[in-house]
Amino acid sequence: TQIIQIEYQDGKMKIVSQFTSLNCQFKLAFGDLATLPKEESVDIMVVSAFPGDYAPIRSTLIGALKSKLNVNVAKLAKDKVDYRLFYNCWYSHLLPTSVPFRRILCFENMTKLHPAQAVGDIFRCVIPLFDGKKGKMAMPIISSGNQGFKKSTMLIATIESAITWLQGGLSMQSLIICSYQEDKELLRIFNSSIARFEMPMSIQDEADMSSEVDVSEEKATPKADIKDVDASRKLHIIDSLVIKDGACTSTIKFANGDLTDIQKSDQIDVLVVSSFRNDYTAAPGSLIWSLQKNLGINVSKLAKDKASDYRQYYSCWWSNTLPDHIHFKRILCFEKKYERPTQVIGDIFRCLFPLFNNQPCSVAMPLVATGYQGYSQEKVLESLLDAAVHWIRAGLPLKSLLICDFRKNSNLCKLFTRFKESLTSKSIIKRPKLEYDFYISYCPQDISYAVTVKDELQKLSDNDKRPIRIHAAFQDINPKVSWQEAIYDIISKSMRVVVILTPNYLKCAACKEQFNIALCVNQQSKWNLLAPLYTMNIPNFPTYITLVQYIDCRGDDGANNKVKMAISQCYDWHQQAIKSIDEVDNVQTAINYRYDAFISYCHQDSAFSQVIINNMKDIDEELSIFIDIQSLKTGVAWQKALYEAIDDSKSLIAIVTPSYTKSKVCYEEYSLAMALYQERRQMSNKKFYFCPIIVGEATELPDEFSHQNMLKCRYDENSTQIIAEASKQLCLKLKENIVENSKDSSSLDYILAQWRTSQFVQISQQIISHLGILHGKTSVHKTTSATKLGLSRHLWSKKNNSVQLSKDKADNSDQNPKYIAIINAKSEEDAAITLKNMLLRVIPNATVTVLQQPKTQEQTHQRLKILDEVDMAVALLSPRYVASAKLVEELHIMLFRQRSNPRQCIFFPIYIYELPKDPVYFRLLNCRYACFDSFWERLYTSSQLRTLAENVFSKISIQSQLVLACAAIHIVRYLYHEDSETFNIILNLNQIKEDDIHMREMNRTLWSL
C-alpha cells in the first residue's frame, strides 16, 4: 500500500493511493483525467453521458477531452461499436497514438439502473476488448455528476464490482478511479478498502504486467475446455425436503457451490439459466460463464439451434438434448428483464408444462434474479420454495428440484430449514370440495364469447330444471406473488373449466396461468377437467395446448351457434359425470369400450345422426352407441380413439351426404368400416354390420363410397322415416345376433397383398432402371453375369453414387438437401440402419436419421420436433412397433401430418413383419412395401435382382434387403416429385378391388423382371 501526498499542478491528475488485489492494481487519483500522464497510459478510457448527449461541457470529462486532447466524443459516437441495447455502453474505434488511451468507452444510463448495475455493465462490456489479456482502464466516478449519485456510493460500488468481476475471471491489469476535485472522504473510503481486498501479486502476474494488451480487433471468446470445478466451488447438498402429496413424490434440495459440478448420480433433466434478451455473454460469476469455462457449453451457440422457442408466451426457450457426458439433458434459458423476482419465478413454472408434457422430470436452477439483477437472495429463495411446493401439490410432475447458492450465504441455509419445519407441520393438502360446476377461462377482450357460454349454460340448466354454479368473473394475476393461490383455489373447486381459445387468450398472462393451473389440477382429477373451445385461428399454436382435445368452433356465424352446440355437449357430459363421478375416465385413459354401433356422419348432418340414436334407443335403451360429440372425451387423442372405436364396434351406420364424401375423416371411417366388413364376414366369432345410407341423388356418390348394402333416400320429408327404419332393422340384427354368410372368399390380407403387388408392377420399370443407373447401365436386364456382383457392390458401397434425376431435379436436390427420419421398434434396428445406408447411397447430400428409442420426455420432445420438420418420415412397422404406446402416438402424428398434405408424400410406412389382426387400421395404411409379401420371393428367386443383395453384409434377410432397396428408390422419387398422386392415409377397398387387378398380366410382368 502506498499513500501519496496530494499535489496539484494546474489541475493535472495525481495518483494519491493504490493497492493490489487479485493481480490488479487499484489506483485512486484526483485531478483531470484528460491530463493522464504517458507512463499511466491505459487501454480503455471510460466516460459517462446522458443518452445521446455528448455536449463538451467545461466541467465534464467529455469537455476536457475535447479542449485538451482534441478528442470529440460526439464525433466518435457517429462511428461507434454500439452495445447500448445490452450493456448501456458503446466504444470507439482505435484512437491516435498521441493520446494516452487506445479507446473511449461511453456509458449511457438509458435504463436508469442502480449504480452497482451500471458499473457492472461497464466491466461486462470490456470483456471482448481485453480478450483474456491483461488490460488497463481509467474512469471517473461515474454517475456522480449531473446524474446525482453520491461519489462515496459510486466509489464503493466501483471497487466492489471490479473485485467481483476479477473473481469471475476478468483479465484486468490496473484500474484508475479519478475524482476531479479533492475529497478526503473518498481517500478515507479507498484506504479502508485496502484491508478488505488487498492481496499480493504473484511473480507470474508481475511478469505479465510488462506485456501490452492488443485491443485493435475484437475477438470471440475461445471455447473453454471441460475442466473440474474449483474445490472451493464444489456442489454440496445442505438440506432437502420431500413432498408426497403431488402428482409424484418430489424432493426439493438446497445446495451451495457451482451447478456445473452436478455428478452423474445426480443427473437432472433441465438446467435453468437466465440472460438478457438475445445476450448470452459469459459474464464472470454467472452460470453461463461457468458452463463455458468448466463444461465447454456455449449458450450462445445453443441459442442458434433452439429445440423450442416459447419466448412469445413465457420468455423462455430450451435447447436440444446435450451430449451424454453432460449430466443434465437440456438447458432452459429465460430472456426477460422483470420488475419483480416473483415474475421470474412464475414464468419458470409456467414454461415447465410444455417441457415436462405430463412426465416426471428433475430441474436444477440458481437463485434466479439475484446476480446482476440485484434482487434479495432471501426473498427470491422464499418465493421460489413457496411456488415450488404449491405447483407440485397442484399437480406439476416435478420429481426433483435443486436450488443452488453460488455465493454460500449462511442466512439462506437457516431460511430453508425454517421453511422445511413450517412445511412438515402442515397437514397434507386434499382436493377441496366442488363449489362450481363450470369455470369460464377467457381473455377480457373476448368477453362476448364468455357471455354466450354463460348464458347458454344457464339456459340449459333452466330447461333441465337443475341449478348449476358458474364462475365467470375474470381472475387476474397478482404480480407480487409467484403462486396464484386465488386462481388455484377456484379452479380446484370447479368440475369443468371451459377455455375460450383465441389469439388474445395466449397473449394474456392471467389466461396462460389459468390454463396451466387447470392442467395441474386435471392430473389430480378423476375426470376430464379441461374443455377448450377453439373459436379463432391462432398463429403459432403452442404444441402442449394442441395436445389437449378441444372442440372446434372456428368459422362461427354471428350468432355463435357452434359455441352454443359445444356448450350443449359440455353440459350433457356434466350431467352424466354427476351421476358417477368416480367412474369417469382420466384424461390420459384411452377409449377401450365395446360399442354396439358407431355413427359415422359429417357434423353438418348431425340431425340425421340424432334420428338414428333416438330410434335405436327406443328399441333397446341399453345399447352402447358411439357418436363423436358425445363419446370422445375432451383431452383424449381423438384420431386414435376414432380408429379404435370403429374396431371395437359391432356395427357402423354411415350417413353419406355430399358433405360426408368431402370429409377426409369421414372417408377414413368409411374405408375402415368396409375393411372390417370384408374381414369379419369370414369369421364366426366376430361380426360387423355395415349400413351406409346415402341421402341425396345417387349421381352425387363417388365410387369409393359405394357398397352392396347401400340404402338410398332423397332429400324430402321421407328421409328421416327411411333412416329410422334402417336403424330399427340394424338394431334387430344386433339383438338377434344374425351373421351374414360370406359370398367372397378373398380375405382382407389377400386383397391388400395383391394391391401392393399391382402398385409395384406399375412402377417397377422405373425402380429397376434407377438401380441400373447406379452402375451406369440403362437397365438391369442388360448387365452381364460378370457385372452383377459389381452392381451389388456399387449399390451398397460408400461411394457417392446417386440416382440420376432430371437435370432440374438434380440441381434442386443439391440446393435443397432432404431430411429423412426412420422410426422403428428396437427389434428392427438392423433394418433401419440398412435402409439408412441405402438412402445415403442414393442421395448422399441428404440427412437421414434413425431415431433412437425415447427413454425420457426430453428425447420424446426431440423426436416430435424432428417429425414436424422432416421432408419424409419412414416407419418400419412390426408387432413390437404397434405394441409401443409412444410409437403409436408418433404414428398418429405422422398420419395427421399426411392428411393435412395430401398432395405430397411425407409419410412412408413399410411392413417388416405381419401385424396383429386388431386393430385393423394398422394393416389398412397406405403402405406399398411389405417384406412378407410372397411376390418378393418370386421376384427375388426368378430375376437378376437377386445379385443385388446376395453379397451384402447385413443382419436382415436378403428378401428384406431387396424390399428396402426398392422402397429407398421409391422414397427418393416421392421426395423429388418424380411420382405424383393424392396420398390418402387409409386405403379404400373400392379402389383396390381384386377384380380390378389383372393377375395374369402381373405375373407376366414379374417374370419379365
JSON list of C-alpha atoms in Angstrom, two decimals, residues 242-371:
[
{"chain": "A", "resi": 242, "resn": "VAL", "atom": "CA", "xyz": [-39.84, -34.33, 0.48]},
{"chain": "A", "resi": 243, "resn": "ILE", "atom": "CA", "xyz": [-43.38, -33.72, -0.76]},
{"chain": "A", "resi": 244, "resn": "LYS", "atom": "CA", "xyz": [-45.56, -36.82, -1.15]},
{"chain": "A", "resi": 245, "resn": "ASP", "atom": "CA", "xyz": [-48.96, -35.33, -1.91]},
{"chain": "A", "resi": 246, "resn": "GLY", "atom": "CA", "xyz": [-48.35, -34.26, -5.52]},
{"chain": "A", "resi": 247, "resn": "ALA", "atom": "CA", "xyz": [-48.53, -35.98, -8.90]},
{"chain": "A", "resi": 248, "resn": "CYS", "atom": "CA", "xyz": [-45.35, -37.85, -7.88]},
{"chain": "A", "resi": 249, "resn": "THR", "atom": "CA", "xyz": [-43.05, -37.93, -4.86]},
{"chain": "A", "resi": 250, "resn": "SER", "atom": "CA", "xyz": [-40.97, -34.77, -5.10]},
{"chain": "A", "resi": 251, "resn": "THR", "atom": "CA", "xyz": [-37.70, -33.75, -3.45]},
{"chain": "A", "resi": 252, "resn": "ILE", "atom": "CA", "xyz": [-36.51, -30.14, -3.10]},
{"chain": "A", "resi": 253, "resn": "LYS", "atom": "CA", "xyz": [-32.79, -29.78, -2.35]},
{"chain": "A", "resi": 254, "resn": "PHE", "atom": "CA", "xyz": [-30.79, -26.75, -1.31]},
{"chain": "A", "resi": 255, "resn": "ALA", "atom": "CA", "xyz": [-27.10, -26.65, -2.18]},
{"chain": "A", "resi": 256, "resn": "ASN", "atom": "CA", "xyz": [-24.00, -24.46, -2.20]},
{"chain": "A", "resi": 257, "resn": "GLY", "atom": "CA", "xyz": [-21.43, -24.30, -4.96]},
{"chain": "A", "resi": 258, "resn": "ASP", "atom": "CA", "xyz": [-21.32, -24.46, -8.74]},
{"chain": "A", "resi": 259, "resn": "LEU", "atom": "CA", "xyz": [-24.17, -26.10, -10.66]},
{"chain": "A", "resi": 260, "resn": "THR", "atom": "CA", "xyz": [-21.74, -27.27, -13.33]},
{"chain": "A", "resi": 261, "resn": "ASP", "atom": "CA", "xyz": [-20.43, -29.73, -10.71]},
{"chain": "A", "resi": 262, "resn": "ILE", "atom": "CA", "xyz": [-23.57, -31.91, -10.91]},
{"chain": "A", "resi": 263, "resn": "GLN", "atom": "CA", "xyz": [-22.46, -35.55, -10.79]},
{"chain": "A", "resi": 264, "resn": "LYS", "atom": "CA", "xyz": [-23.74, -38.41, -12.93]},
{"chain": "A", "resi": 265, "resn": "SER", "atom": "CA", "xyz": [-25.50, -39.99, -9.95]},
{"chain": "A", "resi": 266, "resn": "ASP", "atom": "CA", "xyz": [-27.49, -36.75, -9.56]},
{"chain": "A", "resi": 267, "resn": "GLN", "atom": "CA", "xyz": [-28.22, -36.33, -13.29]},
{"chain": "A", "resi": 268, "resn": "ILE", "atom": "CA", "xyz": [-31.10, -33.97, -14.00]},
{"chain": "A", "resi": 269, "resn": "ASP", "atom": "CA", "xyz": [-33.36, -33.25, -16.95]},
{"chain": "A", "resi": 270, "resn": "VAL", "atom": "CA", "xyz": [-33.34, -29.44, -17.08]},
{"chain": "A", "resi": 271, "resn": "LEU", "atom": "CA", "xyz": [-30.83, -26.80, -16.02]},
{"chain": "A", "resi": 272, "resn": "VAL", "atom": "CA", "xyz": [-32.25, -23.27, -15.77]},
{"chain": "A", "resi": 273, "resn": "VAL", "atom": "CA", "xyz": [-30.17, -20.24, -16.77]},
{"chain": "A", "resi": 274, "resn": "SER", "atom": "CA", "xyz": [-31.17, -16.63, -17.37]},
{"chain": "A", "resi": 275, "resn": "SER", "atom": "CA", "xyz": [-29.90, -13.90, -19.66]},
{"chain": "A", "resi": 276, "resn": "PHE", "atom": "CA", "xyz": [-30.80, -10.56, -21.13]},
{"chain": "A", "resi": 277, "resn": "ARG", "atom": "CA", "xyz": [-32.73, -10.61, -24.39]},
{"chain": "A", "resi": 278, "resn": "ASN", "atom": "CA", "xyz": [-30.58, -12.25, -27.09]},
{"chain": "A", "resi": 279, "resn": "ASP", "atom": "CA", "xyz": [-27.48, -11.67, -24.95]},
{"chain": "A", "resi": 280, "resn": "TYR", "atom": "CA", "xyz": [-25.62, -14.80, -23.86]},
{"chain": "A", "resi": 281, "resn": "THR", "atom": "CA", "xyz": [-22.34, -13.19, -22.80]},
{"chain": "A", "resi": 282, "resn": "ALA", "atom": "CA", "xyz": [-20.36, -15.37, -20.39]},
{"chain": "A", "resi": 283, "resn": "ALA", "atom": "CA", "xyz": [-20.21, -12.69, -17.70]},
{"chain": "A", "resi": 284, "resn": "PRO", "atom": "CA", "xyz": [-17.81, -13.65, -14.86]},
{"chain": "A", "resi": 285, "resn": "GLY", "atom": "CA", "xyz": [-19.57, -15.19, -11.92]},
{"chain": "A", "resi": 286, "resn": "SER", "atom": "CA", "xyz": [-22.68, -16.09, -13.92]},
{"chain": "A", "resi": 287, "resn": "LEU", "atom": "CA", "xyz": [-23.91, -19.61, -14.58]},
{"chain": "A", "resi": 288, "resn": "ILE", "atom": "CA", "xyz": [-23.49, -19.07, -18.34]},
{"chain": "A", "resi": 289, "resn": "TRP", "atom": "CA", "xyz": [-19.85, -18.24, -17.63]},
{"chain": "A", "resi": 290, "resn": "SER", "atom": "CA", "xyz": [-19.39, -21.40, -15.54]},
{"chain": "A", "resi": 291, "resn": "LEU", "atom": "CA", "xyz": [-20.96, -23.54, -18.25]},
{"chain": "A", "resi": 292, "resn": "GLN", "atom": "CA", "xyz": [-18.48, -22.28, -20.82]},
{"chain": "A", "resi": 293, "resn": "LYS", "atom": "CA", "xyz": [-15.47, -22.32, -18.50]},
{"chain": "A", "resi": 294, "resn": "ASN", "atom": "CA", "xyz": [-16.00, -25.74, -16.89]},
{"chain": "A", "resi": 295, "resn": "LEU", "atom": "CA", "xyz": [-18.02, -27.74, -19.42]},
{"chain": "A", "resi": 296, "resn": "GLY", "atom": "CA", "xyz": [-17.33, -26.03, -22.73]},
{"chain": "A", "resi": 297, "resn": "ILE", "atom": "CA", "xyz": [-21.06, -25.35, -23.24]},
{"chain": "A", "resi": 298, "resn": "ASN", "atom": "CA", "xyz": [-21.61, -22.20, -25.27]},
{"chain": "A", "resi": 299, "resn": "VAL", "atom": "CA", "xyz": [-25.15, -20.98, -24.59]},
{"chain": "A", "resi": 300, "resn": "SER", "atom": "CA", "xyz": [-24.86, -18.55, -27.49]},
{"chain": "A", "resi": 301, "resn": "LYS", "atom": "CA", "xyz": [-24.38, -21.46, -29.88]},
{"chain": "A", "resi": 302, "resn": "LEU", "atom": "CA", "xyz": [-27.25, -23.41, -28.31]},
{"chain": "A", "resi": 303, "resn": "ALA", "atom": "CA", "xyz": [-29.48, -20.39, -28.87]},
{"chain": "A", "resi": 304, "resn": "LYS", "atom": "CA", "xyz": [-28.88, -20.59, -32.61]},
{"chain": "A", "resi": 305, "resn": "ASP", "atom": "CA", "xyz": [-30.50, -24.04, -32.73]},
{"chain": "A", "resi": 306, "resn": "LYS", "atom": "CA", "xyz": [-33.27, -23.98, -30.17]},
{"chain": "A", "resi": 307, "resn": "ALA", "atom": "CA", "xyz": [-35.41, -27.08, -29.69]},
{"chain": "A", "resi": 308, "resn": "SER", "atom": "CA", "xyz": [-38.46, -24.96, -28.84]},
{"chain": "A", "resi": 309, "resn": "ASP", "atom": "CA", "xyz": [-38.89, -21.22, -28.60]},
{"chain": "A", "resi": 310, "resn": "TYR", "atom": "CA", "xyz": [-41.58, -20.09, -26.14]},
{"chain": "A", "resi": 311, "resn": "ARG", "atom": "CA", "xyz": [-40.30, -16.54, -25.62]},
{"chain": "A", "resi": 312, "resn": "GLN", "atom": "CA", "xyz": [-43.52, -15.19, -27.10]},
{"chain": "A", "resi": 313, "resn": "TYR", "atom": "CA", "xyz": [-45.50, -16.77, -24.27]},
{"chain": "A", "resi": 314, "resn": "TYR", "atom": "CA", "xyz": [-43.14, -17.45, -21.35]},
{"chain": "A", "resi": 315, "resn": "SER", "atom": "CA", "xyz": [-39.95, -15.52, -22.20]},
{"chain": "A", "resi": 316, "resn": "CYS", "atom": "CA", "xyz": [-38.01, -18.76, -22.46]},
{"chain": "A", "resi": 317, "resn": "TRP", "atom": "CA", "xyz": [-36.51, -21.26, -24.86]},
{"chain": "A", "resi": 318, "resn": "TRP", "atom": "CA", "xyz": [-34.90, -24.63, -24.35]},
{"chain": "A", "resi": 319, "resn": "SER", "atom": "CA", "xyz": [-32.00, -26.29, -26.08]},
{"chain": "A", "resi": 320, "resn": "ASN", "atom": "CA", "xyz": [-31.74, -29.54, -27.93]},
{"chain": "A", "resi": 321, "resn": "THR", "atom": "CA", "xyz": [-30.53, -32.58, -25.99]},
{"chain": "A", "resi": 322, "resn": "LEU", "atom": "CA", "xyz": [-26.95, -32.12, -24.76]},
{"chain": "A", "resi": 323, "resn": "PRO", "atom": "CA", "xyz": [-24.14, -34.73, -25.13]},
{"chain": "A", "resi": 324, "resn": "ASP", "atom": "CA", "xyz": [-24.22, -37.78, -22.88]},
{"chain": "A", "resi": 325, "resn": "HIS", "atom": "CA", "xyz": [-21.16, -36.75, -20.86]},
{"chain": "A", "resi": 326, "resn": "ILE", "atom": "CA", "xyz": [-23.03, -33.68, -19.62]},
{"chain": "A", "resi": 327, "resn": "HIS", "atom": "CA", "xyz": [-25.02, -34.52, -16.51]},
{"chain": "A", "resi": 328, "resn": "PHE", "atom": "CA", "xyz": [-28.08, -32.53, -17.48]},
{"chain": "A", "resi": 329, "resn": "LYS", "atom": "CA", "xyz": [-30.08, -33.10, -20.63]},
{"chain": "A", "resi": 330, "resn": "ARG", "atom": "CA", "xyz": [-31.33, -29.65, -21.61]},
{"chain": "A", "resi": 331, "resn": "ILE", "atom": "CA", "xyz": [-30.81, -26.01, -20.83]},
{"chain": "A", "resi": 332, "resn": "LEU", "atom": "CA", "xyz": [-33.84, -23.81, -20.23]},
{"chain": "A", "resi": 333, "resn": "CYS", "atom": "CA", "xyz": [-32.99, -20.14, -20.81]},
{"chain": "A", "resi": 334, "resn": "PHE", "atom": "CA", "xyz": [-35.04, -17.14, -19.67]},
{"chain": "A", "resi": 335, "resn": "GLU", "atom": "CA", "xyz": [-34.69, -13.86, -21.52]},
{"chain": "A", "resi": 336, "resn": "LYS", "atom": "CA", "xyz": [-36.63, -11.10, -19.88]},
{"chain": "A", "resi": 337, "resn": "LYS", "atom": "CA", "xyz": [-36.00, -8.24, -17.52]},
{"chain": "A", "resi": 338, "resn": "TYR", "atom": "CA", "xyz": [-38.67, -8.29, -14.82]},
{"chain": "A", "resi": 339, "resn": "GLU", "atom": "CA", "xyz": [-39.83, -5.69, -12.38]},
{"chain": "A", "resi": 340, "resn": "ARG", "atom": "CA", "xyz": [-40.10, -8.29, -9.63]},
{"chain": "A", "resi": 341, "resn": "PRO", "atom": "CA", "xyz": [-38.39, -11.63, -8.97]},
{"chain": "A", "resi": 342, "resn": "THR", "atom": "CA", "xyz": [-41.80, -13.22, -8.43]},
{"chain": "A", "resi": 343, "resn": "GLN", "atom": "CA", "xyz": [-42.50, -12.70, -12.14]},
{"chain": "A", "resi": 344, "resn": "VAL", "atom": "CA", "xyz": [-39.32, -14.61, -12.98]},
{"chain": "A", "resi": 345, "resn": "ILE", "atom": "CA", "xyz": [-40.29, -17.48, -10.70]},
{"chain": "A", "resi": 346, "resn": "GLY", "atom": "CA", "xyz": [-43.85, -17.54, -12.01]},
{"chain": "A", "resi": 347, "resn": "ASP", "atom": "CA", "xyz": [-42.69, -17.87, -15.61]},
{"chain": "A", "resi": 348, "resn": "ILE", "atom": "CA", "xyz": [-40.24, -20.64, -14.68]},
{"chain": "A", "resi": 349, "resn": "PHE", "atom": "CA", "xyz": [-43.01, -22.93, -13.50]},
{"chain": "A", "resi": 350, "resn": "ARG", "atom": "CA", "xyz": [-45.37, -21.90, -16.29]},
{"chain": "A", "resi": 351, "resn": "CYS", "atom": "CA", "xyz": [-42.93, -22.88, -19.01]},
{"chain": "A", "resi": 352, "resn": "LEU", "atom": "CA", "xyz": [-42.13, -26.23, -17.41]},
{"chain": "A", "resi": 353, "resn": "PHE", "atom": "CA", "xyz": [-45.53, -27.53, -18.52]},
{"chain": "A", "resi": 354, "resn": "PRO", "atom": "CA", "xyz": [-44.75, -27.84, -22.25]},
{"chain": "A", "resi": 355, "resn": "LEU", "atom": "CA", "xyz": [-41.28, -29.17, -21.41]},
{"chain": "A", "resi": 356, "resn": "PHE", "atom": "CA", "xyz": [-42.49, -31.87, -18.98]},
{"chain": "A", "resi": 357, "resn": "ASN", "atom": "CA", "xyz": [-45.53, -32.87, -21.08]},
{"chain": "A", "resi": 358, "resn": "ASN", "atom": "CA", "xyz": [-47.07, -34.61, -18.04]},
{"chain": "A", "resi": 359, "resn": "GLN", "atom": "CA", "xyz": [-43.93, -36.73, -17.40]},
{"chain": "A", "resi": 360, "resn": "PRO", "atom": "CA", "xyz": [-41.97, -36.56, -14.10]},
{"chain": "A", "resi": 361, "resn": "CYS", "atom": "CA", "xyz": [-38.77, -34.52, -14.57]},
{"chain": "A", "resi": 362, "resn": "SER", "atom": "CA", "xyz": [-35.96, -33.07, -12.49]},
{"chain": "A", "resi": 363, "resn": "VAL", "atom": "CA", "xyz": [-34.78, -29.44, -12.54]},
{"chain": "A", "resi": 364, "resn": "ALA", "atom": "CA", "xyz": [-31.77, -27.53, -11.21]},
{"chain": "A", "resi": 365, "resn": "MET", "atom": "CA", "xyz": [-31.52, -23.75, -11.02]},
{"chain": "A", "resi": 366, "resn": "PRO", "atom": "CA", "xyz": [-29.53, -20.98, -9.37]},
{"chain": "A", "resi": 367, "resn": "LEU", "atom": "CA", "xyz": [-31.14, -18.29, -7.24]},
{"chain": "A", "resi": 368, "resn": "VAL", "atom": "CA", "xyz": [-32.57, -16.50, -10.24]},
{"chain": "A", "resi": 369, "resn": "ALA", "atom": "CA", "xyz": [-32.54, -12.70, -10.47]},
{"chain": "A", "resi": 370, "resn": "THR", "atom": "CA", "xyz": [-30.05, -12.35, -7.59]},
{"chain": "A", "resi": 371, "resn": "GLY", "atom": "CA", "xyz": [-26.95, -11.80, -9.71]}
]
